[in-house]
Amino acid sequence: ANVRDINLAFCGSECASVCNIMTYGLHAEWISRLLSGGVALPSEGEMRAECEVMKAWKRSWMPETSKRANLVMLHQTHYHDQLLRDMGEAPGRKGCLS
């Protein structure tokens, strides 16, 4: 499908992670901040370019599967960190991972 409506948001849809409740909570917060003006979307061109980079990266090492696009389990921490950075939050760590 070729859907170009950037006013449409899905929370917790088509995302496979180890800790779904945290992922969905971050999705909800991110969407809330987007709708209230706290997060700005990049241009359509920037979004498309990032999608192409992500597709190339995933295809370079992930096995081919129909769910490869939504599989975040293997890089969940990076994904959560990116959502936090988008919201202007520091993705803090405890102990030796900080």
PDB file of N, CA, C and O in Angstrom, residues 19 28 41 52 65 68 84:
ATOM      1  N   CYS A  19      10.065  -7.047  25.418  1.00  0.00           N
ATOM      2  CA  CYS A  19       9.273  -6.411  26.476  1.00  0.00           C
ATOM      3  C   CYS A  19       8.215  -5.512  25.830  1.00  0.00           C
ATOM      4  O   CYS A  19       8.379  -4.306  25.782  1.00  0.00           O
ATOM      5  N   ALA A  28       3.344   5.065  23.013  1.00  0.00           N
ATOM      6  CA  ALA A  28       2.259   5.946  23.451  1.00  0.00           C
ATOM      7  C   ALA A  28       2.795   7.317  23.840  1.00  0.00           C
ATOM      8  O   ALA A  28       2.219   8.349  23.479  1.00  0.00           O
ATOM      9  N   LEU A  41       8.370  15.835  13.369  1.00  0.00           N
ATOM     10  CA  LEU A  41       8.689  14.837  12.361  1.00  0.00           C
ATOM     11  C   LEU A  41       9.722  15.385  11.381  1.00  0.00           C
ATOM     12  O   LEU A  41       9.691  16.572  11.044  1.00  0.00           O
ATOM     13  N   GLU A  52      15.079   3.396   4.071  1.00  0.00           N
ATOM     14  CA  GLU A  52      15.953   2.663   3.157  1.00  0.00           C
ATOM     15  C   GLU A  52      17.228   2.200   3.860  1.00  0.00           C
ATOM     16  O   GLU A  52      17.684   1.073   3.658  1.00  0.00           O
ATOM     17  N   THR A  65      12.454 -13.141   6.315  1.00  0.00           N
ATOM     18  CA  THR A  65      11.196 -13.583   6.906  1.00  0.00           C
ATOM     19  C   THR A  65      10.148 -12.517   6.623  1.00  0.00           C
ATOM     20  O   THR A  65      10.481 -11.349   6.426  1.00  0.00           O
ATOM     21  N   ARG A  68      10.371  -9.488   9.116  1.00  0.00           N
ATOM     22  CA  ARG A  68      11.649  -8.804   9.326  1.00  0.00           C
ATOM     23  C   ARG A  68      11.466  -7.300   9.567  1.00  0.00           C
ATOM     24  O   ARG A  68      12.189  -6.701  10.351  1.00  0.00           O
ATOM     25  N   LEU A  84      13.535   7.503  22.870  1.00  0.00           N
ATOM     26  CA  LEU A  84      13.836   8.450  23.952  1.00  0.00           C
ATOM     27  C   LEU A  84      14.567   9.676  23.420  1.00  0.00           C
ATOM     28  O   LEU A  84      14.253  10.811  23.798  1.00  0.00           O
TER      29      LEU A  84
END
